mmCIF file of C-alpha atoms in Angstrom:
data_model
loop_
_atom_site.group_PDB
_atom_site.id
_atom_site.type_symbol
_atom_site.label_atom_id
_atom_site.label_comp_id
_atom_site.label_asym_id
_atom_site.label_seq_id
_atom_site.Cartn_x
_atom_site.Cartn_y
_atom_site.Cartn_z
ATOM 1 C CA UNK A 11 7.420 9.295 -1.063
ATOM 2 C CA UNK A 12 5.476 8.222 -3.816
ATOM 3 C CA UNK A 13 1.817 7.195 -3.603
ATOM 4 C CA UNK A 14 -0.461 4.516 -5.152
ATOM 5 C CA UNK A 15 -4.372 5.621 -5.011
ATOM 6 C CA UNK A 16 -6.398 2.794 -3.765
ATOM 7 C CA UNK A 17 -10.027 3.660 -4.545
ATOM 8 C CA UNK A 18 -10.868 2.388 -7.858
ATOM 9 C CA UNK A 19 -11.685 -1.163 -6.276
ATOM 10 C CA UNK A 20 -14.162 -3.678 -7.235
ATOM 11 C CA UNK A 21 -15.324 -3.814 -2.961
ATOM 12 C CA UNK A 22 -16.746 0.238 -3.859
ATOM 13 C CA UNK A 23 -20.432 0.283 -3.664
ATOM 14 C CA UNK A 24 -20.025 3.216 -5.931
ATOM 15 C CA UNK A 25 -17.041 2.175 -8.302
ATOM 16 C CA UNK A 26 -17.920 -1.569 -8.344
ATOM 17 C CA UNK A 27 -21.118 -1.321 -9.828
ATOM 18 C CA UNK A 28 -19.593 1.302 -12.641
ATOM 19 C CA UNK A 29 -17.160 -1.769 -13.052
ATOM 20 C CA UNK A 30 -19.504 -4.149 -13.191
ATOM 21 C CA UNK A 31 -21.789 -1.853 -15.597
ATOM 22 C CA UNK A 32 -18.709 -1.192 -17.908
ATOM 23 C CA UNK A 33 -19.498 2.777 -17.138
ATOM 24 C CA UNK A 34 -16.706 5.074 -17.709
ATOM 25 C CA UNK A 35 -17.986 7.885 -16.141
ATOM 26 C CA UNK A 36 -17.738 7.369 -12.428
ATOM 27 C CA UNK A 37 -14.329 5.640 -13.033
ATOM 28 C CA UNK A 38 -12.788 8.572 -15.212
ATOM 29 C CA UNK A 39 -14.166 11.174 -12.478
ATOM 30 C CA UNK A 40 -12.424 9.086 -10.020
ATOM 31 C CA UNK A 41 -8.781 8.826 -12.191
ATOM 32 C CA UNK A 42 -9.029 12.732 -12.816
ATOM 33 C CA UNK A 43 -9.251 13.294 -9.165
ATOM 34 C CA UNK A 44 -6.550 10.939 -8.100
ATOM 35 C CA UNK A 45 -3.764 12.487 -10.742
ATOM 36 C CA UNK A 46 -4.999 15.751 -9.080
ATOM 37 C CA UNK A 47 -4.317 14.374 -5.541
ATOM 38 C CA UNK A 48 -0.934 13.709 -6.753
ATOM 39 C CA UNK A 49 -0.905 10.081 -7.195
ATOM 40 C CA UNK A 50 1.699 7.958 -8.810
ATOM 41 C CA UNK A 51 0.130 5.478 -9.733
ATOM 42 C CA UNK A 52 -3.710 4.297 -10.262
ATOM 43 C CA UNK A 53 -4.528 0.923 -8.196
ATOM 44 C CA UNK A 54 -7.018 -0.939 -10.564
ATOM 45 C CA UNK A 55 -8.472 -3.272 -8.087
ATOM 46 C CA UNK A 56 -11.233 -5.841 -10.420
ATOM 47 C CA UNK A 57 -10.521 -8.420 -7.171
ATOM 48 C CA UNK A 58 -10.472 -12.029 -8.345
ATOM 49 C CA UNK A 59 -12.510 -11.604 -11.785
ATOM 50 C CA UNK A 60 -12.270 -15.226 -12.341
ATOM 51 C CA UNK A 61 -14.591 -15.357 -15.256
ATOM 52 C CA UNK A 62 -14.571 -11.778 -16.822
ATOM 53 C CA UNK A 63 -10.800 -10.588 -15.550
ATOM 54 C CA UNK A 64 -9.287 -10.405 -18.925
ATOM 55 C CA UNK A 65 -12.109 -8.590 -20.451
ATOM 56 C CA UNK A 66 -13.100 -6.521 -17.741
ATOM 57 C CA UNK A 67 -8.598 -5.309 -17.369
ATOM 58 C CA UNK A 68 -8.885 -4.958 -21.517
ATOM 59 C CA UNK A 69 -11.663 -2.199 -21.242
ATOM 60 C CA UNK A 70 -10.488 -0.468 -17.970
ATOM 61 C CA UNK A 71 -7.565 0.465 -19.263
ATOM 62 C CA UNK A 72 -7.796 2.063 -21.981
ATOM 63 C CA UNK A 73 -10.663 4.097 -20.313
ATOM 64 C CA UNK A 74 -8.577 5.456 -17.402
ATOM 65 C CA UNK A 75 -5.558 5.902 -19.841
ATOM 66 C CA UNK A 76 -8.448 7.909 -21.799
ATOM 67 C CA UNK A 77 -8.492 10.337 -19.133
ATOM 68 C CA UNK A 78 -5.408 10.520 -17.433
ATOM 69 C CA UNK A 79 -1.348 10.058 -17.600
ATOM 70 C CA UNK A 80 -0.863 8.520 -14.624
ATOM 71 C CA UNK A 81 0.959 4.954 -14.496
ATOM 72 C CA UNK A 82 -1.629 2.021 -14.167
ATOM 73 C CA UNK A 83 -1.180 -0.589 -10.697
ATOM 74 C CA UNK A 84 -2.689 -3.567 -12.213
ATOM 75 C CA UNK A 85 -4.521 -5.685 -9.027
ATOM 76 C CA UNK A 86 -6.177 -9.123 -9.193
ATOM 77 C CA UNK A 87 -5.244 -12.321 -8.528
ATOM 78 C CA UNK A 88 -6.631 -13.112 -12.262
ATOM 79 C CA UNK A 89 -3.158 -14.211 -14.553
ATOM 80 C CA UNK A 90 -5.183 -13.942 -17.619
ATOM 81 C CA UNK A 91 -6.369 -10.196 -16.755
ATOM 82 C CA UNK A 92 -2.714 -8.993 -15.574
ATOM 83 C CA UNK A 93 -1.687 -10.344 -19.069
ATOM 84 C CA UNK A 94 -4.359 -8.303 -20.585
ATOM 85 C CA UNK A 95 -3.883 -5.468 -18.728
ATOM 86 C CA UNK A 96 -0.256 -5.160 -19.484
ATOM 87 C CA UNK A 97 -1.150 -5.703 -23.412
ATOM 88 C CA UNK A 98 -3.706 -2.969 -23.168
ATOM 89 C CA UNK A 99 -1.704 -0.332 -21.076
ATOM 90 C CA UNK A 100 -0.286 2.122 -23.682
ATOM 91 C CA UNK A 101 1.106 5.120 -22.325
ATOM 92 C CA UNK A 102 3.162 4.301 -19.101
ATOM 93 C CA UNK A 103 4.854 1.391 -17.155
ATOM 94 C CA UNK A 104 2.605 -0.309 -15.490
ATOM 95 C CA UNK A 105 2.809 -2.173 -11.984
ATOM 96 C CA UNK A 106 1.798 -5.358 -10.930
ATOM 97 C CA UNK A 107 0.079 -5.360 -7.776
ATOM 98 C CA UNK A 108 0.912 -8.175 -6.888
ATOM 99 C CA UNK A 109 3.195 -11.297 -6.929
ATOM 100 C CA UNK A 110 3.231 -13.670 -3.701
ATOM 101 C CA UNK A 111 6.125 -15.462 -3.127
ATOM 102 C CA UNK A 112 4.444 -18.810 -3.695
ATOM 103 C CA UNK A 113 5.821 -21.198 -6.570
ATOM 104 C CA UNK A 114 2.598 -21.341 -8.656
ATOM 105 C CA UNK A 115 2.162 -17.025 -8.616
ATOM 106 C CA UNK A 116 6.059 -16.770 -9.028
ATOM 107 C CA UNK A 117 6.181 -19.336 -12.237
ATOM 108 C CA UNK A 118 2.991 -17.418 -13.998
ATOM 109 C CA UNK A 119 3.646 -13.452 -13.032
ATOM 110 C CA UNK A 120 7.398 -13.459 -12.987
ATOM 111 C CA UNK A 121 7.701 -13.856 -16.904
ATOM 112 C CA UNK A 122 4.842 -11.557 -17.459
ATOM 113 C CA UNK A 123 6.950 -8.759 -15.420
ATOM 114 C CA UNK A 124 9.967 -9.546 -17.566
ATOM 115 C CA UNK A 125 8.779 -9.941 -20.897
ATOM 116 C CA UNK A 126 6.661 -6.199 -21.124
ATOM 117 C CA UNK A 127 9.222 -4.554 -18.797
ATOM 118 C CA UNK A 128 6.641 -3.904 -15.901
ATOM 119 C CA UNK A 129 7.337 -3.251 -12.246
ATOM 120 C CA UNK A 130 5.938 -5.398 -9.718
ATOM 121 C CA UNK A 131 4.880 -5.391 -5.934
ATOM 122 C CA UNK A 132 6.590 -8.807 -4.147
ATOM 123 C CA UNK A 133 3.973 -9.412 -1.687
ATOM 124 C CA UNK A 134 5.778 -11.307 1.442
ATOM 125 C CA UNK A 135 3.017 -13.711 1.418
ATOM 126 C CA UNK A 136 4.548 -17.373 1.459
ATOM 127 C CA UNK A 137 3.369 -21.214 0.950
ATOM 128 C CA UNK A 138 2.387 -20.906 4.779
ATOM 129 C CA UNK A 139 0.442 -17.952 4.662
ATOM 130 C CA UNK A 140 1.554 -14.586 6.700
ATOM 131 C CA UNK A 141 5.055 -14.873 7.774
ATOM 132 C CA UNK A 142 5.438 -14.810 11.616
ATOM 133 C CA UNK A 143 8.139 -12.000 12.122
ATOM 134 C CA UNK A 144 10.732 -10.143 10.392
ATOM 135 C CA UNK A 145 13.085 -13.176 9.926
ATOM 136 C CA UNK A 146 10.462 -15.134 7.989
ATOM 137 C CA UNK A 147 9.956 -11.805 5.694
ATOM 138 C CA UNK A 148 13.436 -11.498 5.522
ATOM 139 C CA UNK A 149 13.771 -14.992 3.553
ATOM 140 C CA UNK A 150 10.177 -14.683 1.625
ATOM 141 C CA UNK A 151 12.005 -11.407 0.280
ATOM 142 C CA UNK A 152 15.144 -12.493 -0.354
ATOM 143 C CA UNK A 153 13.576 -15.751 -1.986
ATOM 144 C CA UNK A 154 11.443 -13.501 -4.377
ATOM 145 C CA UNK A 155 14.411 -11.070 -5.167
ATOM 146 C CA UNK A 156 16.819 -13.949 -6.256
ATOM 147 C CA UNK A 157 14.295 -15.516 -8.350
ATOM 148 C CA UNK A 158 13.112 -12.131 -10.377
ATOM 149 C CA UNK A 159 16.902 -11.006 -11.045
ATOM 150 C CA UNK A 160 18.174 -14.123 -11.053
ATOM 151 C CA UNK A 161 16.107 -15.693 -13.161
ATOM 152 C CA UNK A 162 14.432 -13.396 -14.897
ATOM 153 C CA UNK A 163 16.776 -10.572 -15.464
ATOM 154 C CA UNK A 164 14.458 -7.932 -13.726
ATOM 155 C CA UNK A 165 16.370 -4.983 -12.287
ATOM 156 C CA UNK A 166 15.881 -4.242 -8.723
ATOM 157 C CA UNK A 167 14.807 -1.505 -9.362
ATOM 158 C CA UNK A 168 11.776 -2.558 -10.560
ATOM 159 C CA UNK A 169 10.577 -4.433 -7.208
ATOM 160 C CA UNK A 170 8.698 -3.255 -4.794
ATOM 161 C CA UNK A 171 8.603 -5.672 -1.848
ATOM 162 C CA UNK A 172 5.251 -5.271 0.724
ATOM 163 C CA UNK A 173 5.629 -6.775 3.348
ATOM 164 C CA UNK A 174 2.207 -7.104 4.560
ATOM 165 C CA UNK A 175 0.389 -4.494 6.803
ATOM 166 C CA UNK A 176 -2.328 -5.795 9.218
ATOM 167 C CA UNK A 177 -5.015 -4.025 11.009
ATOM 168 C CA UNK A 178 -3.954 -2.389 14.729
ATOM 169 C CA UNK A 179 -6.927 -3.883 16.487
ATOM 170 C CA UNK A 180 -6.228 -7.751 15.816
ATOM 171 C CA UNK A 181 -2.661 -8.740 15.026
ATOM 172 C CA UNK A 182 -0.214 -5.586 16.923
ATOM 173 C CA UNK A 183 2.789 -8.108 16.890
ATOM 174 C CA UNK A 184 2.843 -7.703 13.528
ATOM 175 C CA UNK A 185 3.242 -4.319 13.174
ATOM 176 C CA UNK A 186 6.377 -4.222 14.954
ATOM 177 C CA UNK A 187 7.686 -7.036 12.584
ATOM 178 C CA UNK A 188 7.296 -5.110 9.676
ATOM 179 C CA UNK A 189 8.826 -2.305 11.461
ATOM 180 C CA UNK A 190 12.137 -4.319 12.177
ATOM 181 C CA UNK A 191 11.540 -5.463 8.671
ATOM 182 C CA UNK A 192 11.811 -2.094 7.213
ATOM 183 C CA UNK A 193 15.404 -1.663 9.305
ATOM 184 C CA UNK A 194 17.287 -4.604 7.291
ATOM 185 C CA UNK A 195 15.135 -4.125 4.214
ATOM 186 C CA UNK A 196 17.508 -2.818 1.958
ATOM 187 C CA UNK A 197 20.501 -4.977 3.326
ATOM 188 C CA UNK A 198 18.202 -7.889 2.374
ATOM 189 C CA UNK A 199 17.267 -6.684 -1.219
ATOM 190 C CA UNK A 200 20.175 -3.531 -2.153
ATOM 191 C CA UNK A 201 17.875 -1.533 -4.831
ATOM 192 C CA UNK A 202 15.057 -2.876 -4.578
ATOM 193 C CA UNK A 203 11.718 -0.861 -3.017
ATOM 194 C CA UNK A 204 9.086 -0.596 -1.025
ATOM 195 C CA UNK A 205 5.587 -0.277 -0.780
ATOM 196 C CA UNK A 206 2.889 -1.407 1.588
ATOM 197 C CA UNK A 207 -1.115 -1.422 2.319
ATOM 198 C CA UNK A 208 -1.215 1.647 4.679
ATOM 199 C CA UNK A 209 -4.770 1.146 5.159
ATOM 200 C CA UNK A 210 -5.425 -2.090 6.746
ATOM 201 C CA UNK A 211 -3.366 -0.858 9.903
ATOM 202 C CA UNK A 212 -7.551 0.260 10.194
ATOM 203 C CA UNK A 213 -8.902 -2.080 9.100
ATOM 204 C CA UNK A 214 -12.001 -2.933 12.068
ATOM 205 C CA UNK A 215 -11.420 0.525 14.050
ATOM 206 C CA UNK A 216 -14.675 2.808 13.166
ATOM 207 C CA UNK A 217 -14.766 4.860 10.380
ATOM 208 C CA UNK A 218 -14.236 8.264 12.032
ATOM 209 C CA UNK A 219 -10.379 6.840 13.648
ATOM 210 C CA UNK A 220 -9.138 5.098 10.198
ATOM 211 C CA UNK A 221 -7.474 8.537 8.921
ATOM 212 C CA UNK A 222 -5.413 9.329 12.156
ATOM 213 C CA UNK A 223 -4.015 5.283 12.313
ATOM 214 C CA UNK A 224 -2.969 5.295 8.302
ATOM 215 C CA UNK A 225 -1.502 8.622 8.914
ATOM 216 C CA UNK A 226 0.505 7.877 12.102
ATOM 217 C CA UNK A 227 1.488 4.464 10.796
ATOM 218 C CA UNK A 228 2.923 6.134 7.737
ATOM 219 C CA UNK A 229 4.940 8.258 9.745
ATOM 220 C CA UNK A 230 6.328 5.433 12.128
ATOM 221 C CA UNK A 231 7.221 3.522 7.959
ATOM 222 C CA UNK A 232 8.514 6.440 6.392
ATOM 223 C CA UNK A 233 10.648 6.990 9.322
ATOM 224 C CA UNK A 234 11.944 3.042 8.472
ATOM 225 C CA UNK A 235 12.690 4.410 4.690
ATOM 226 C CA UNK A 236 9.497 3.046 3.630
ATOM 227 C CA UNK A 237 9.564 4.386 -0.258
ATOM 228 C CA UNK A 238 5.827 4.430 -1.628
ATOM 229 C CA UNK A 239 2.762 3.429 -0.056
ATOM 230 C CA UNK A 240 -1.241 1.914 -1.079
ATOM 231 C CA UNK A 241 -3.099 5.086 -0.079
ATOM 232 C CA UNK A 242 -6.533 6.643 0.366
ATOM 233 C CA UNK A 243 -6.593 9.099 -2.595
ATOM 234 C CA UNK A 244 -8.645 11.575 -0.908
ATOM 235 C CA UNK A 245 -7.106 12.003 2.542
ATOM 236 C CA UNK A 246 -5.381 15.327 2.258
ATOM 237 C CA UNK A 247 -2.915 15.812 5.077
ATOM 238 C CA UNK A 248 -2.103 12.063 4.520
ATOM 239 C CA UNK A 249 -0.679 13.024 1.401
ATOM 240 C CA UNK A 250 1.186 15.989 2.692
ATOM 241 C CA UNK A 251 2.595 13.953 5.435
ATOM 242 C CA UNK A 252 4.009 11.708 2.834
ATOM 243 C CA UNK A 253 5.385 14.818 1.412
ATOM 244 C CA UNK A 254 7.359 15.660 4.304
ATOM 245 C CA UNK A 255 4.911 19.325 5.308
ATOM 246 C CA UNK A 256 4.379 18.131 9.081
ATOM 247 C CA UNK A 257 7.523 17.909 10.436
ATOM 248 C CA UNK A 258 6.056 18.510 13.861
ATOM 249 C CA UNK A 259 4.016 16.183 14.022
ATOM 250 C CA UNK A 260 6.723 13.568 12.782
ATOM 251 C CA UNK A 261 8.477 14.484 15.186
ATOM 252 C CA UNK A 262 6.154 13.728 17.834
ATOM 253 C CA UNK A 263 5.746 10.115 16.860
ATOM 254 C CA UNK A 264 9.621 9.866 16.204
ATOM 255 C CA UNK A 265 9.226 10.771 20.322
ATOM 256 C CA UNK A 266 6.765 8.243 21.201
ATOM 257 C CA UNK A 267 8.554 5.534 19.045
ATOM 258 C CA UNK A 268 11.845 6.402 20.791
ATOM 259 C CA UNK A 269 10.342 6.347 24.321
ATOM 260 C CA UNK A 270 10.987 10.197 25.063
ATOM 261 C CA UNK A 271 8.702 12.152 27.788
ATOM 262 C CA UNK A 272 6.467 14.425 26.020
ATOM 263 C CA UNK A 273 4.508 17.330 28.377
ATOM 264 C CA UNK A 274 1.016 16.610 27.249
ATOM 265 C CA UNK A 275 -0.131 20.092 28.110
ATOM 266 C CA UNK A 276 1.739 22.206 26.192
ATOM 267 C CA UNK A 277 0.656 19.898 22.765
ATOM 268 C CA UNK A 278 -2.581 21.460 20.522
ATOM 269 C CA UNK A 279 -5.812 19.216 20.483
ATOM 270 C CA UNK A 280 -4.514 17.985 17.130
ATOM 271 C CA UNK A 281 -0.625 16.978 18.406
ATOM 272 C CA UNK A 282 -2.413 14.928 21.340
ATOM 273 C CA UNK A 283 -4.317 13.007 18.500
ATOM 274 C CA UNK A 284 -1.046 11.671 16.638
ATOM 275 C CA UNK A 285 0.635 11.279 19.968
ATOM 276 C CA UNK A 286 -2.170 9.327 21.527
ATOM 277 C CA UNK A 287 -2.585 7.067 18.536
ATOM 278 C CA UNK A 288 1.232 6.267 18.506
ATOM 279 C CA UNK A 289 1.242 4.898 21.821
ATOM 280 C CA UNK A 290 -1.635 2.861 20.509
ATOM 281 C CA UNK A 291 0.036 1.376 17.681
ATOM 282 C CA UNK A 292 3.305 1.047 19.328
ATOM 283 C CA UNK A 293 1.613 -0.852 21.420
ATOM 284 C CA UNK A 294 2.343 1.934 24.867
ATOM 285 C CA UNK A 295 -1.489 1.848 25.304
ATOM 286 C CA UNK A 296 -4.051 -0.534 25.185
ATOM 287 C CA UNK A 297 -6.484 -0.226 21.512
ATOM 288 C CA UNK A 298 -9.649 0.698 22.024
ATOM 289 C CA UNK A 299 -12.473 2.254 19.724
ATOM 290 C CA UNK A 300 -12.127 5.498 21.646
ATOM 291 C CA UNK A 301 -8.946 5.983 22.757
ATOM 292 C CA UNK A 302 -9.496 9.059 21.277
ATOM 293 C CA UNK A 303 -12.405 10.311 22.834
ATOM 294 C CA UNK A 304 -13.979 12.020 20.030
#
């Protein structure tokens, strides 16, 4: 599974203000650590940037590139600063993160995509807002898909289609219709791939319980064929889940998911965690702060 470090974001207390200070340093230290975490790619999150996007992409790139060899994820809503970013980025493809499926986004972004040979991240985020289920996703996707090849010539290959992740606490429903999503995905969009926000399934739940939900939730996607994922570059055992080096405990969500008995007292302190929280998102037990009791 590949993975697409999320920290360098404008929201950072600590990485905003280097941002907003134009200094390198904390945002170099950051890009060394996340190509040593393994990432794929580099999320460069400058948010909205309405009046200083394009300058602000034109000096962070170069200064991560600088540093690192890691493929840039180029995130803001600002068309002038994905332009810029995509002129400035030098050494690999970059990624768009990210085009809605909305007329005005599709008619600026798509050509961008085409004409400097980037990937991009179709975010299944319509003219209405959040789709309702998997049907609605289903035709966002396949809207998006027909456009970029059809249109613009882009190779499937080069799509990665999100189809929206929402926090456990607030909107469960949808959870389950990304995960019936994820089963016709590639029926829907043959080539094509996929990526999503792993972390705002914790969104809202206390600090201490966010790691266990994007880690559980990853295993319920990946099970789905869920091909890269938005990730927290420093959770550790996150990243080796990805990597397929807990089989165990993917196999104890696989149980919960498929409705199997599990004997609670023969599972480690540790197993009861990931089986707990599965029932949780699955939506077996009611969400509550501390389900978990620790």
């Amino acid at each position: 599974m590949k993975l697409i470090g999320e920290n360098l974001n404008i929201m950072s207390n600590k990485y905003g203000a280097a941002l907003k200070q134009r200094d390198p340093k904390p945002l170099q230290e950051l890009a060394i650590q996340q190509a040593e975490a393994g990432m794929d790619w580099i999320d460069l999150n400058i948010g909205p940037a309405g009046k200083t996007g394009e300058e602000l992409m034109s000096w962070l790139v170069p200064v991560i590139e600088e540093v690192v060899d890691v493929p840039l994820a180029l995130d803001t809503s600002n068309v002038k600063a994905i332009a810029a970013g995509l002129k400035a980025c030098k050494k690999q493809r970059p990624l768009i993160n990210s085009i809605m499926v909305r007329p005005e986004r599709m008619e600026a972004l798509l050509p961008l995509a085409a004409s400097s040979d980037a990937e991009f991240v179709g975010l299944l985020w319509g003219p209405e807002g959040m789709p309702r289920d998997e049907n609605e996703r289903g035709a966002l996707c396949a809207e998006l898909v027909y456009k970029a090849t059809g249109e613009f010539g882009i190779s499937p290959e080069r799509i990665y289609i999100d189809p929206i992740q929402t926090p456990v606490n607030v909107q469960q429903i949808q959870i389950m219709s990304v995960m019936e999503f994820m089963k016709m995905f590639q029926d829907i969009a043959p080539g094509c791939r996929s990526t999503i926000g792993l972390s705002n399934v914790s969104n809202g739940p206390p600090d201490h319980l966010r790691p266990i939900l994007n880690q559980v939730m990853l295993i319920i996607l990946k099970r789905h064929g869920l091909y890269s994922a938005i990730v927290d570059c420093f959770d550790t055992r996150l990243h080796e889940i990805a990597r397929g080096k807990h089989p165990n405990l993917e196999a104890l969500v696989h149980k919960v998911e498929d409705g199997q008995s599990i004997d609670m007292g023969k599972l480690t302190d540790d197993e009861l965690k990931y089986v707990k929280t599965a029932k949780v998102i699955l939506g077996h037990a009611l969400y509550s702060d501390s389900w978990l009791e620790i």
